[in-house]
Amino acid sequence: MAIDKIDIWNADEEPRLSAVLSECWALLLDGASDPKHDLYTPALATNDPAHGAMVRTVVLRHVDRERRQLTFYTDLRSRKVGEIQADPRVSLLFLAHSDDTQIRVQAEARIHHGDALAEEAWAEVSLSQRRYYMVSGPPGLPWAWPTSGLPERLENHPPGKAESQIGKLNFAVVVCTVSQMDWLYLTPYGHRRATFAWNQAGQLQTSWLVP
Ligand SMILES: Cc1cc2nc3c(=O)[nH]c(=O)nc-3n(C[C@H](O)[C@H](O)[C@H](O)COP(=O)(O)O)c2cc1C
């Protein structure tokens, strides 16, 4: 069901918190379905005990409002996977320039590899994108010369289906279950901010905040 966009300044009344929450999920759903949408590429922060916060861009692949889940894909060998395994608490930062909206998310991440969920996701990954998971070493591995990490013939050419299966060994799906969402809406006349937090039992607490 399409949800009307919030338009605080042209409405007679302030939006209800429930409408704001629906707006957040609607924006996230839009983001996951459109590579040109600002919310397609959030920043993901993890915790590294030695270095503190680590942040990088990921692609938002799926949004499930019912389960409160945001999903991205990654290389099982990447550094973030070890960080998530050690501490599954992650943050995601979304900035929708066009909607003057920032959404900050706290979530618990779970890595799926070699299970039914990962199999299903892998089946949907295009041959061209399967190359991301076919690089010769873990992302971040030092190399003596500039490299794509791919054999030359794959640099401008997708692999065949059989050949691409090697990438499945490195393919992981990361499902983030949202525990808190912070919405900030910017206007020249005064901003608005709200928070939404779910407890362990899934009960929702909401509040307006000073921006
Ligand atoms: C536009 C963009 C999209 C990206 N999408 C992903 C992604 O979906 N998953 C991923 O693991 N890395 C993605 N990356 C690469 C990461 O930002 C990062 O460089 C890489 O995952 C290594 O991170 P790590 O060493 O912290 O694990 C993306 C980078 C950019 C610039």
JSON list of C-alpha atoms and ligand atoms in Angstrom, two decimals:
[
{"chain": "A", "resi": 1, "resn": "MET", "atom": "CA", "xyz": [0.00, 0.00, 0.00]},
{"chain": "A", "resi": 2, "resn": "ALA", "atom": "CA", "xyz": [1.42, 3.38, -0.95]},
{"chain": "A", "resi": 3, "resn": "ILE", "atom": "CA", "xyz": [2.00, 5.70, 1.97]},
{"chain": "A", "resi": 4, "resn": "ASP", "atom": "CA", "xyz": [1.55, 9.45, 1.62]},
{"chain": "A", "resi": 5, "resn": "LYS", "atom": "CA", "xyz": [4.78, 11.34, 2.13]},
{"chain": "A", "resi": 6, "resn": "ILE", "atom": "CA", "xyz": [4.89, 13.48, 5.22]},
{"chain": "A", "resi": 7, "resn": "ASP", "atom": "CA", "xyz": [4.59, 17.17, 4.46]},
{"chain": "A", "resi": 8, "resn": "ILE", "atom": "CA", "xyz": [4.66, 18.85, 7.85]},
{"chain": "A", "resi": 9, "resn": "TRP", "atom": "CA", "xyz": [4.69, 22.39, 6.57]},
{"chain": "A", "resi": 10, "resn": "ASN", "atom": "CA", "xyz": [1.70, 22.14, 4.28]},
{"chain": "A", "resi": 11, "resn": "ALA", "atom": "CA", "xyz": [-0.45, 20.06, 6.63]},
{"chain": "A", "resi": 12, "resn": "ASP", "atom": "CA", "xyz": [-2.92, 21.44, 9.13]},
{"chain": "A", "resi": 13, "resn": "GLU", "atom": "CA", "xyz": [-1.59, 19.27, 11.93]},
{"chain": "A", "resi": 14, "resn": "GLU", "atom": "CA", "xyz": [1.75, 17.81, 12.99]},
{"chain": "A", "resi": 15, "resn": "PRO", "atom": "CA", "xyz": [2.08, 14.17, 11.86]},
{"chain": "A", "resi": 16, "resn": "ARG", "atom": "CA", "xyz": [1.43, 11.40, 14.36]},
{"chain": "A", "resi": 17, "resn": "LEU", "atom": "CA", "xyz": [4.44, 9.37, 15.46]},
{"chain": "A", "resi": 18, "resn": "SER", "atom": "CA", "xyz": [2.92, 6.31, 13.78]},
{"chain": "A", "resi": 19, "resn": "ALA", "atom": "CA", "xyz": [2.86, 8.21, 10.47]},
{"chain": "A", "resi": 20, "resn": "VAL", "atom": "CA", "xyz": [6.50, 9.17, 10.93]},
{"chain": "A", "resi": 21, "resn": "LEU", "atom": "CA", "xyz": [7.45, 5.54, 11.52]},
{"chain": "A", "resi": 22, "resn": "SER", "atom": "CA", "xyz": [5.55, 4.49, 8.40]},
{"chain": "A", "resi": 23, "resn": "GLU", "atom": "CA", "xyz": [7.37, 7.20, 6.49]},
{"chain": "A", "resi": 24, "resn": "CYS", "atom": "CA", "xyz": [10.71, 5.81, 7.66]},
{"chain": "A", "resi": 25, "resn": "TRP", "atom": "CA", "xyz": [9.87, 2.30, 6.47]},
{"chain": "A", "resi": 26, "resn": "ALA", "atom": "CA", "xyz": [8.46, 3.65, 3.19]},
{"chain": "A", "resi": 27, "resn": "LEU", "atom": "CA", "xyz": [11.67, 5.57, 2.56]},
{"chain": "A", "resi": 28, "resn": "LEU", "atom": "CA", "xyz": [13.78, 2.51, 3.36]},
{"chain": "A", "resi": 29, "resn": "LEU", "atom": "CA", "xyz": [11.67, 0.35, 1.02]},
{"chain": "A", "resi": 30, "resn": "ASP", "atom": "CA", "xyz": [12.08, 2.95, -1.73]},
{"chain": "A", "resi": 31, "resn": "GLY", "atom": "CA", "xyz": [15.83, 2.98, -1.06]},
{"chain": "A", "resi": 32, "resn": "ALA", "atom": "CA", "xyz": [16.24, -0.76, -1.41]},
{"chain": "A", "resi": 33, "resn": "SER", "atom": "CA", "xyz": [14.38, -0.84, -4.71]},
{"chain": "A", "resi": 34, "resn": "ASP", "atom": "CA", "xyz": [16.16, 2.00, -6.51]},
{"chain": "A", "resi": 35, "resn": "PRO", "atom": "CA", "xyz": [19.95, 2.16, -7.05]},
{"chain": "A", "resi": 36, "resn": "LYS", "atom": "CA", "xyz": [19.61, 5.91, -7.64]},
{"chain": "A", "resi": 37, "resn": "HIS", "atom": "CA", "xyz": [17.86, 6.52, -4.30]},
{"chain": "A", "resi": 38, "resn": "ASP", "atom": "CA", "xyz": [19.96, 8.09, -1.53]},
{"chain": "A", "resi": 39, "resn": "LEU", "atom": "CA", "xyz": [18.94, 5.36, 0.89]},
{"chain": "A", "resi": 40, "resn": "TYR", "atom": "CA", "xyz": [20.29, 2.62, -1.40]},
{"chain": "A", "resi": 41, "resn": "THR", "atom": "CA", "xyz": [23.75, 3.06, 0.06]},
{"chain": "A", "resi": 42, "resn": "PRO", "atom": "CA", "xyz": [23.78, 3.51, 3.86]},
{"chain": "A", "resi": 43, "resn": "ALA", "atom": "CA", "xyz": [26.87, 3.68, 6.01]},
{"chain": "A", "resi": 44, "resn": "LEU", "atom": "CA", "xyz": [27.30, 0.66, 8.26]},
{"chain": "A", "resi": 45, "resn": "ALA", "atom": "CA", "xyz": [29.19, 1.03, 11.53]},
{"chain": "A", "resi": 46, "resn": "THR", "atom": "CA", "xyz": [30.61, -1.87, 13.48]},
{"chain": "A", "resi": 47, "resn": "ASN", "atom": "CA", "xyz": [32.81, -2.05, 16.52]},
{"chain": "A", "resi": 48, "resn": "ASP", "atom": "CA", "xyz": [36.43, -3.17, 16.45]},
{"chain": "A", "resi": 49, "resn": "PRO", "atom": "CA", "xyz": [37.80, -3.52, 19.99]},
{"chain": "A", "resi": 50, "resn": "ALA", "atom": "CA", "xyz": [41.28, -2.44, 18.83]},
{"chain": "A", "resi": 51, "resn": "HIS", "atom": "CA", "xyz": [40.29, 0.50, 16.61]},
{"chain": "A", "resi": 52, "resn": "GLY", "atom": "CA", "xyz": [36.87, 1.60, 17.84]},
{"chain": "A", "resi": 53, "resn": "ALA", "atom": "CA", "xyz": [34.09, 2.41, 15.38]},
{"chain": "A", "resi": 54, "resn": "MET", "atom": "CA", "xyz": [34.56, 1.17, 11.80]},
{"chain": "A", "resi": 55, "resn": "VAL", "atom": "CA", "xyz": [32.31, 2.55, 9.07]},
{"chain": "A", "resi": 56, "resn": "ARG", "atom": "CA", "xyz": [31.80, 1.78, 5.39]},
{"chain": "A", "resi": 57, "resn": "THR", "atom": "CA", "xyz": [29.18, 1.98, 2.63]},
{"chain": "A", "resi": 58, "resn": "VAL", "atom": "CA", "xyz": [26.96, -1.01, 1.88]},
{"chain": "A", "resi": 59, "resn": "VAL", "atom": "CA", "xyz": [24.01, -1.56, -0.46]},
{"chain": "A", "resi": 60, "resn": "LEU", "atom": "CA", "xyz": [20.59, -1.95, 1.14]},
{"chain": "A", "resi": 61, "resn": "ARG", "atom": "CA", "xyz": [19.25, -5.12, -0.49]},
{"chain": "A", "resi": 62, "resn": "HIS", "atom": "CA", "xyz": [16.01, -5.89, 1.36]},
{"chain": "A", "resi": 63, "resn": "VAL", "atom": "CA", "xyz": [13.67, -4.25, 3.83]},
{"chain": "A", "resi": 64, "resn": "ASP", "atom": "CA", "xyz": [11.14, -6.22, 5.88]},
{"chain": "A", "resi": 65, "resn": "ARG", "atom": "CA", "xyz": [8.98, -3.97, 8.02]},
{"chain": "A", "resi": 66, "resn": "GLU", "atom": "CA", "xyz": [7.11, -6.84, 9.71]},
{"chain": "A", "resi": 67, "resn": "ARG", "atom": "CA", "xyz": [10.33, -8.42, 10.94]},
{"chain": "A", "resi": 68, "resn": "ARG", "atom": "CA", "xyz": [12.08, -5.05, 11.36]},
{"chain": "A", "resi": 69, "resn": "GLN", "atom": "CA", "xyz": [14.93, -6.32, 9.15]},
{"chain": "A", "resi": 70, "resn": "LEU", "atom": "CA", "xyz": [17.38, -4.57, 6.85]},
{"chain": "A", "resi": 71, "resn": "THR", "atom": "CA", "xyz": [19.61, -6.79, 4.73]},
{"chain": "A", "resi": 72, "resn": "PHE", "atom": "CA", "xyz": [22.89, -6.32, 2.91]},
{"chain": "A", "resi": 73, "resn": "TYR", "atom": "CA", "xyz": [25.32, -8.72, 1.23]},
{"chain": "A", "resi": 74, "resn": "THR", "atom": "CA", "xyz": [29.01, -9.00, 1.86]},
{"chain": "A", "resi": 75, "resn": "ASP", "atom": "CA", "xyz": [32.15, -11.07, 1.36]},
{"chain": "A", "resi": 76, "resn": "LEU", "atom": "CA", "xyz": [32.45, -13.58, 4.18]},
{"chain": "A", "resi": 77, "resn": "ARG", "atom": "CA", "xyz": [36.18, -12.85, 4.34]},
{"chain": "A", "resi": 78, "resn": "SER", "atom": "CA", "xyz": [35.73, -9.11, 4.86]},
{"chain": "A", "resi": 79, "resn": "ARG", "atom": "CA", "xyz": [36.77, -7.50, 8.09]},
{"chain": "A", "resi": 80, "resn": "LYS", "atom": "CA", "xyz": [33.25, -6.42, 9.03]},
{"chain": "A", "resi": 81, "resn": "VAL", "atom": "CA", "xyz": [32.16, -10.07, 9.27]},
{"chain": "A", "resi": 82, "resn": "GLY", "atom": "CA", "xyz": [34.64, -10.79, 12.05]},
{"chain": "A", "resi": 83, "resn": "GLU", "atom": "CA", "xyz": [33.61, -7.58, 13.79]},
{"chain": "A", "resi": 84, "resn": "ILE", "atom": "CA", "xyz": [29.93, -8.53, 13.62]},
{"chain": "A", "resi": 85, "resn": "GLN", "atom": "CA", "xyz": [30.66, -12.05, 14.84]},
{"chain": "A", "resi": 86, "resn": "ALA", "atom": "CA", "xyz": [32.46, -10.57, 17.85]},
{"chain": "A", "resi": 87, "resn": "ASP", "atom": "CA", "xyz": [29.84, -7.91, 18.50]},
{"chain": "A", "resi": 88, "resn": "PRO", "atom": "CA", "xyz": [26.57, -8.06, 16.52]},
{"chain": "A", "resi": 89, "resn": "ARG", "atom": "CA", "xyz": [25.46, -4.57, 17.54]},
{"chain": "A", "resi": 90, "resn": "VAL", "atom": "CA", "xyz": [25.65, -2.37, 14.42]},
{"chain": "A", "resi": 91, "resn": "SER", "atom": "CA", "xyz": [24.50, 1.07, 13.34]},
{"chain": "A", "resi": 92, "resn": "LEU", "atom": "CA", "xyz": [23.27, 2.13, 9.91]},
{"chain": "A", "resi": 93, "resn": "LEU", "atom": "CA", "xyz": [23.15, 5.73, 8.76]},
{"chain": "A", "resi": 94, "resn": "PHE", "atom": "CA", "xyz": [20.83, 6.83, 5.95]},
{"chain": "A", "resi": 95, "resn": "LEU", "atom": "CA", "xyz": [20.68, 10.32, 4.48]},
{"chain": "A", "resi": 96, "resn": "ALA", "atom": "CA", "xyz": [17.87, 11.14, 2.06]},
{"chain": "A", "resi": 97, "resn": "HIS", "atom": "CA", "xyz": [18.94, 14.52, 0.65]},
{"chain": "A", "resi": 98, "resn": "SER", "atom": "CA", "xyz": [15.83, 14.79, -1.50]},
{"chain": "A", "resi": 99, "resn": "ASP", "atom": "CA", "xyz": [13.54, 14.18, 1.49]},
{"chain": "A", "resi": 100, "resn": "ASP", "atom": "CA", "xyz": [15.61, 16.30, 3.93]},
{"chain": "A", "resi": 101, "resn": "THR", "atom": "CA", "xyz": [15.63, 13.26, 6.17]},
{"chain": "A", "resi": 102, "resn": "GLN", "atom": "CA", "xyz": [18.27, 11.43, 8.16]},
{"chain": "A", "resi": 103, "resn": "ILE", "atom": "CA", "xyz": [17.48, 7.98, 9.58]},
{"chain": "A", "resi": 104, "resn": "ARG", "atom": "CA", "xyz": [19.82, 6.43, 12.13]},
{"chain": "A", "resi": 105, "resn": "VAL", "atom": "CA", "xyz": [19.35, 2.77, 12.97]},
{"chain": "A", "resi": 106, "resn": "GLN", "atom": "CA", "xyz": [20.66, 0.54, 15.71]},
{"chain": "A", "resi": 107, "resn": "ALA", "atom": "CA", "xyz": [20.35, -3.15, 15.01]},
{"chain": "A", "resi": 108, "resn": "GLU", "atom": "CA", "xyz": [21.57, -6.62, 15.79]},
{"chain": "A", "resi": 109, "resn": "ALA", "atom": "CA", "xyz": [23.24, -8.23, 12.80]},
{"chain": "A", "resi": 110, "resn": "ARG", "atom": "CA", "xyz": [23.25, -11.91, 11.93]},
{"chain": "A", "resi": 111, "resn": "ILE", "atom": "CA", "xyz": [25.46, -13.48, 9.26]},
{"chain": "A", "resi": 112, "resn": "HIS", "atom": "CA", "xyz": [23.98, -16.08, 6.95]},
{"chain": "A", "resi": 113, "resn": "HIS", "atom": "CA", "xyz": [26.33, -18.23, 4.93]},
{"chain": "A", "resi": 114, "resn": "GLY", "atom": "CA", "xyz": [25.59, -21.55, 3.27]},
{"chain": "A", "resi": 115, "resn": "ASP", "atom": "CA", "xyz": [22.05, -21.70, 4.68]},
{"chain": "A", "resi": 116, "resn": "ALA", "atom": "CA", "xyz": [18.69, -21.56, 2.88]},
{"chain": "A", "resi": 117, "resn": "LEU", "atom": "CA", "xyz": [18.49, -17.77, 3.13]},
{"chain": "A", "resi": 118, "resn": "ALA", "atom": "CA", "xyz": [21.97, -17.32, 1.61]},
{"chain": "A", "resi": 119, "resn": "GLU", "atom": "CA", "xyz": [21.15, -19.85, -1.14]},
{"chain": "A", "resi": 120, "resn": "GLU", "atom": "CA", "xyz": [17.98, -17.98, -2.03]},
{"chain": "A", "resi": 121, "resn": "ALA", "atom": "CA", "xyz": [19.78, -14.63, -2.13]},
{"chain": "A", "resi": 122, "resn": "TRP", "atom": "CA", "xyz": [22.68, -16.03, -4.18]},
{"chain": "A", "resi": 123, "resn": "ALA", "atom": "CA", "xyz": [20.25, -17.29, -6.82]},
{"chain": "A", "resi": 124, "resn": "GLU", "atom": "CA", "xyz": [19.18, -13.66, -7.35]},
{"chain": "A", "resi": 125, "resn": "VAL", "atom": "CA", "xyz": [22.72, -12.24, -7.65]},
{"chain": "A", "resi": 126, "resn": "SER", "atom": "CA", "xyz": [23.51, -11.48, -11.31]},
{"chain": "A", "resi": 127, "resn": "LEU", "atom": "CA", "xyz": [26.51, -13.10, -12.97]},
{"chain": "A", "resi": 128, "resn": "SER", "atom": "CA", "xyz": [28.16, -9.72, -13.23]},
{"chain": "A", "resi": 129, "resn": "GLN", "atom": "CA", "xyz": [27.70, -9.02, -9.51]},
{"chain": "A", "resi": 130, "resn": "ARG", "atom": "CA", "xyz": [28.89, -12.49, -8.56]},
{"chain": "A", "resi": 131, "resn": "ARG", "atom": "CA", "xyz": [32.37, -11.22, -9.45]},
{"chain": "A", "resi": 132, "resn": "TYR", "atom": "CA", "xyz": [32.37, -9.19, -6.21]},
{"chain": "A", "resi": 133, "resn": "TYR", "atom": "CA", "xyz": [32.66, -12.46, -4.34]},
{"chain": "A", "resi": 134, "resn": "MET", "atom": "CA", "xyz": [35.26, -13.95, -6.70]},
{"chain": "A", "resi": 135, "resn": "VAL", "atom": "CA", "xyz": [38.20, -11.71, -5.80]},
{"chain": "A", "resi": 136, "resn": "SER", "atom": "CA", "xyz": [41.30, -13.73, -5.05]},
{"chain": "A", "resi": 137, "resn": "GLY", "atom": "CA", "xyz": [41.86, -12.68, -1.47]},
{"chain": "A", "resi": 138, "resn": "PRO", "atom": "CA", "xyz": [40.01, -11.15, 1.46]},
{"chain": "A", "resi": 139, "resn": "PRO", "atom": "CA", "xyz": [38.94, -7.54, 0.81]},
{"chain": "A", "resi": 140, "resn": "GLY", "atom": "CA", "xyz": [41.68, -5.33, 2.28]},
{"chain": "A", "resi": 141, "resn": "LEU", "atom": "CA", "xyz": [44.51, -7.80, 1.66]},
{"chain": "A", "resi": 142, "resn": "PRO", "atom": "CA", "xyz": [47.71, -5.88, 0.79]},
{"chain": "A", "resi": 143, "resn": "TRP", "atom": "CA", "xyz": [48.89, -6.41, -2.82]},
{"chain": "A", "resi": 144, "resn": "ALA", "atom": "CA", "xyz": [52.17, -5.44, -4.49]},
{"chain": "A", "resi": 145, "resn": "TRP", "atom": "CA", "xyz": [50.49, -3.64, -7.44]},
{"chain": "A", "resi": 146, "resn": "PRO", "atom": "CA", "xyz": [47.09, -2.06, -8.21]},
{"chain": "A", "resi": 147, "resn": "THR", "atom": "CA", "xyz": [44.60, -4.89, -8.57]},
{"chain": "A", "resi": 148, "resn": "SER", "atom": "CA", "xyz": [40.91, -5.65, -9.01]},
{"chain": "A", "resi": 149, "resn": "GLY", "atom": "CA", "xyz": [41.55, -8.99, -7.35]},
{"chain": "A", "resi": 150, "resn": "LEU", "atom": "CA", "xyz": [39.98, -10.65, -10.40]},
{"chain": "A", "resi": 151, "resn": "PRO", "atom": "CA", "xyz": [41.56, -12.62, -13.23]},
{"chain": "A", "resi": 152, "resn": "GLU", "atom": "CA", "xyz": [42.00, -10.25, -16.20]},
{"chain": "A", "resi": 153, "resn": "ARG", "atom": "CA", "xyz": [39.40, -12.02, -18.33]},
{"chain": "A", "resi": 154, "resn": "LEU", "atom": "CA", "xyz": [36.73, -11.31, -15.70]},
{"chain": "A", "resi": 155, "resn": "GLU", "atom": "CA", "xyz": [37.48, -7.61, -15.41]},
{"chain": "A", "resi": 156, "resn": "ASN", "atom": "CA", "xyz": [35.34, -6.67, -18.41]},
{"chain": "A", "resi": 157, "resn": "HIS", "atom": "CA", "xyz": [33.31, -9.82, -18.67]},
{"chain": "A", "resi": 158, "resn": "PRO", "atom": "CA", "xyz": [30.90, -11.64, -16.37]},
{"chain": "A", "resi": 159, "resn": "PRO", "atom": "CA", "xyz": [31.74, -15.24, -15.47]},
{"chain": "A", "resi": 160, "resn": "GLY", "atom": "CA", "xyz": [29.75, -18.19, -16.80]},
{"chain": "A", "resi": 161, "resn": "LYS", "atom": "CA", "xyz": [27.17, -19.60, -14.40]},
{"chain": "A", "resi": 162, "resn": "ALA", "atom": "CA", "xyz": [29.24, -22.67, -13.46]},
{"chain": "A", "resi": 163, "resn": "GLU", "atom": "CA", "xyz": [32.39, -20.62, -12.97]},
{"chain": "A", "resi": 164, "resn": "SER", "atom": "CA", "xyz": [30.51, -18.06, -10.85]},
{"chain": "A", "resi": 165, "resn": "GLN", "atom": "CA", "xyz": [29.63, -20.69, -8.24]},
{"chain": "A", "resi": 166, "resn": "ILE", "atom": "CA", "xyz": [33.05, -20.29, -6.66]},
{"chain": "A", "resi": 167, "resn": "GLY", "atom": "CA", "xyz": [31.84, -16.92, -5.43]},
{"chain": "A", "resi": 168, "resn": "LYS", "atom": "CA", "xyz": [29.14, -18.58, -3.36]},
{"chain": "A", "resi": 169, "resn": "LEU", "atom": "CA", "xyz": [31.83, -19.78, -0.95]},
{"chain": "A", "resi": 170, "resn": "ASN", "atom": "CA", "xyz": [32.51, -16.13, -0.06]},
{"chain": "A", "resi": 171, "resn": "PHE", "atom": "CA", "xyz": [28.95, -14.85, -0.23]},
{"chain": "A", "resi": 172, "resn": "ALA", "atom": "CA", "xyz": [27.24, -13.83, 2.99]},
{"chain": "A", "resi": 173, "resn": "VAL", "atom": "CA", "xyz": [23.89, -12.23, 3.73]},
{"chain": "A", "resi": 174, "resn": "VAL", "atom": "CA", "xyz": [23.76, -9.95, 6.75]},
{"chain": "A", "resi": 175, "resn": "VAL", "atom": "CA", "xyz": [20.33, -9.47, 8.29]},
{"chain": "A", "resi": 176, "resn": "CYS", "atom": "CA", "xyz": [20.05, -6.58, 10.71]},
{"chain": "A", "resi": 177, "resn": "THR", "atom": "CA", "xyz": [17.10, -6.62, 13.12]},
{"chain": "A", "resi": 178, "resn": "VAL", "atom": "CA", "xyz": [16.30, -3.05, 14.06]},
{"chain": "A", "resi": 179, "resn": "SER", "atom": "CA", "xyz": [16.10, -2.21, 17.77]},
{"chain": "A", "resi": 180, "resn": "GLN", "atom": "CA", "xyz": [16.04, 1.56, 17.43]},
{"chain": "A", "resi": 181, "resn": "MET", "atom": "CA", "xyz": [15.36, 4.12, 14.72]},
{"chain": "A", "resi": 182, "resn": "ASP", "atom": "CA", "xyz": [15.98, 7.84, 14.97]},
{"chain": "A", "resi": 183, "resn": "TRP", "atom": "CA", "xyz": [14.27, 10.14, 12.44]},
{"chain": "A", "resi": 184, "resn": "LEU", "atom": "CA", "xyz": [15.47, 13.69, 11.83]},
{"chain": "A", "resi": 185, "resn": "TYR", "atom": "CA", "xyz": [13.61, 15.93, 9.39]},
{"chain": "A", "resi": 186, "resn": "LEU", "atom": "CA", "xyz": [15.29, 19.18, 8.37]},
{"chain": "A", "resi": 187, "resn": "THR", "atom": "CA", "xyz": [13.60, 22.41, 7.43]},
{"chain": "A", "resi": 188, "resn": "PRO", "atom": "CA", "xyz": [14.72, 26.04, 7.49]},
{"chain": "A", "resi": 189, "resn": "TYR", "atom": "CA", "xyz": [11.92, 26.79, 9.98]},
{"chain": "A", "resi": 190, "resn": "GLY", "atom": "CA", "xyz": [12.80, 24.30, 12.69]},
{"chain": "A", "resi": 191, "resn": "HIS", "atom": "CA", "xyz": [13.60, 20.62, 12.52]},
{"chain": "A", "resi": 192, "resn": "ARG", "atom": "CA", "xyz": [11.68, 17.66, 13.88]},
{"chain": "A", "resi": 193, "resn": "ARG", "atom": "CA", "xyz": [13.11, 14.55, 15.48]},
{"chain": "A", "resi": 194, "resn": "ALA", "atom": "CA", "xyz": [11.55, 11.34, 16.78]},
{"chain": "A", "resi": 195, "resn": "THR", "atom": "CA", "xyz": [12.77, 8.03, 18.13]},
{"chain": "A", "resi": 196, "resn": "PHE", "atom": "CA", "xyz": [11.34, 4.52, 17.91]},
{"chain": "A", "resi": 197, "resn": "ALA", "atom": "CA", "xyz": [12.71, 1.73, 20.11]},
{"chain": "A", "resi": 198, "resn": "TRP", "atom": "CA", "xyz": [11.66, -1.90, 20.37]},
{"chain": "A", "resi": 199, "resn": "ASN", "atom": "CA", "xyz": [12.38, -3.92, 23.50]},
{"chain": "A", "resi": 200, "resn": "GLN", "atom": "CA", "xyz": [13.30, -7.63, 23.57]},
{"chain": "A", "resi": 201, "resn": "ALA", "atom": "CA", "xyz": [9.60, -8.55, 23.51]},
{"chain": "A", "resi": 202, "resn": "GLY", "atom": "CA", "xyz": [9.15, -6.44, 20.37]},
{"chain": "A", "resi": 203, "resn": "GLN", "atom": "CA", "xyz": [7.13, -3.74, 22.14]},
{"chain": "A", "resi": 204, "resn": "LEU", "atom": "CA", "xyz": [7.55, -0.31, 20.62]},
{"chain": "A", "resi": 205, "resn": "GLN", "atom": "CA", "xyz": [8.29, 2.85, 22.54]},
{"chain": "A", "resi": 206, "resn": "THR", "atom": "CA", "xyz": [8.14, 6.15, 20.69]},
{"chain": "A", "resi": 207, "resn": "SER", "atom": "CA", "xyz": [8.93, 9.74, 21.49]},
{"chain": "A", "resi": 208, "resn": "TRP", "atom": "CA", "xyz": [9.44, 13.12, 19.93]},
{"chain": "A", "resi": 209, "resn": "LEU", "atom": "CA", "xyz": [12.92, 14.50, 20.65]},
{"chain": "A", "resi": 210, "resn": "VAL", "atom": "CA", "xyz": [14.48, 17.92, 20.57]},
{"chain": "A", "resi": 211, "resn": "PRO", "atom": "CA", "xyz": [16.25, 17.86, 17.19]},
{"chain": "B", "resi": 1, "resn": "LIG", "atom": "C1", "xyz": [28.66, 2.47, -3.37]},
{"chain": "B", "resi": 1, "resn": "LIG", "atom": "C2", "xyz": [29.31, 1.36, -2.57]},
{"chain": "B", "resi": 1, "resn": "LIG", "atom": "C3", "xyz": [28.57, 0.24, -2.26]},
{"chain": "B", "resi": 1, "resn": "LIG", "atom": "C4", "xyz": [29.14, -0.80, -1.53]},
{"chain": "B", "resi": 1, "resn": "LIG", "atom": "N1", "xyz": [28.37, -1.89, -1.21]},
{"chain": "B", "resi": 1, "resn": "LIG", "atom": "C5", "xyz": [28.89, -2.87, -0.43]},
{"chain": "B", "resi": 1, "resn": "LIG", "atom": "C6", "xyz": [28.07, -3.95, 0.03]},
{"chain": "B", "resi": 1, "resn": "LIG", "atom": "O1", "xyz": [26.87, -4.03, -0.25]},
{"chain": "B", "resi": 1, "resn": "LIG", "atom": "N2", "xyz": [28.66, -4.88, 0.80]},
{"chain": "B", "resi": 1, "resn": "LIG", "atom": "C7", "xyz": [29.96, -4.82, 1.16]},
{"chain": "B", "resi": 1, "resn": "LIG", "atom": "O2", "xyz": [30.42, -5.72, 1.87]},
{"chain": "B", "resi": 1, "resn": "LIG", "atom": "N3", "xyz": [30.78, -3.82, 0.75]},
{"chain": "B", "resi": 1, "resn": "LIG", "atom": "C8", "xyz": [30.26, -2.84, -0.03]},
{"chain": "B", "resi": 1, "resn": "LIG", "atom": "N4", "xyz": [31.05, -1.79, -0.43]},
{"chain": "B", "resi": 1, "resn": "LIG", "atom": "C9", "xyz": [32.48, -1.78, -0.06]},
{"chain": "B", "resi": 1, "resn": "LIG", "atom": "C10", "xyz": [32.61, -1.38, 1.41]},
{"chain": "B", "resi": 1, "resn": "LIG", "atom": "O3", "xyz": [32.32, 0.00, 1.55]},
{"chain": "B", "resi": 1, "resn": "LIG", "atom": "C11", "xyz": [33.99, -1.71, 2.00]},
{"chain": "B", "resi": 1, "resn": "LIG", "atom": "O4", "xyz": [34.99, -1.03, 1.28]},
{"chain": "B", "resi": 1, "resn": "LIG", "atom": "C12", "xyz": [34.29, -3.21, 1.95]},
{"chain": "B", "resi": 1, "resn": "LIG", "atom": "O5", "xyz": [33.13, -3.97, 2.23]},
{"chain": "B", "resi": 1, "resn": "LIG", "atom": "C13", "xyz": [35.35, -3.58, 2.97]},
{"chain": "B", "resi": 1, "resn": "LIG", "atom": "O6", "xyz": [34.88, -3.24, 4.25]},
{"chain": "B", "resi": 1, "resn": "LIG", "atom": "P1", "xyz": [35.47, -3.88, 5.59]},
{"chain": "B", "resi": 1, "resn": "LIG", "atom": "O7", "xyz": [36.96, -4.04, 5.38]},
{"chain": "B", "resi": 1, "resn": "LIG", "atom": "O8", "xyz": [35.16, -2.91, 6.66]},
{"chain": "B", "resi": 1, "resn": "LIG", "atom": "O9", "xyz": [34.80, -5.20, 5.82]},
{"chain": "B", "resi": 1, "resn": "LIG", "atom": "C14", "xyz": [30.50, -0.73, -1.13]},
{"chain": "B", "resi": 1, "resn": "LIG", "atom": "C15", "xyz": [31.23, 0.42, -1.44]},
{"chain": "B", "resi": 1, "resn": "LIG", "atom": "C16", "xyz": [30.64, 1.44, -2.14]},
{"chain": "B", "resi": 1, "resn": "LIG", "atom": "C17", "xyz": [31.46, 2.67, -2.45]}
]
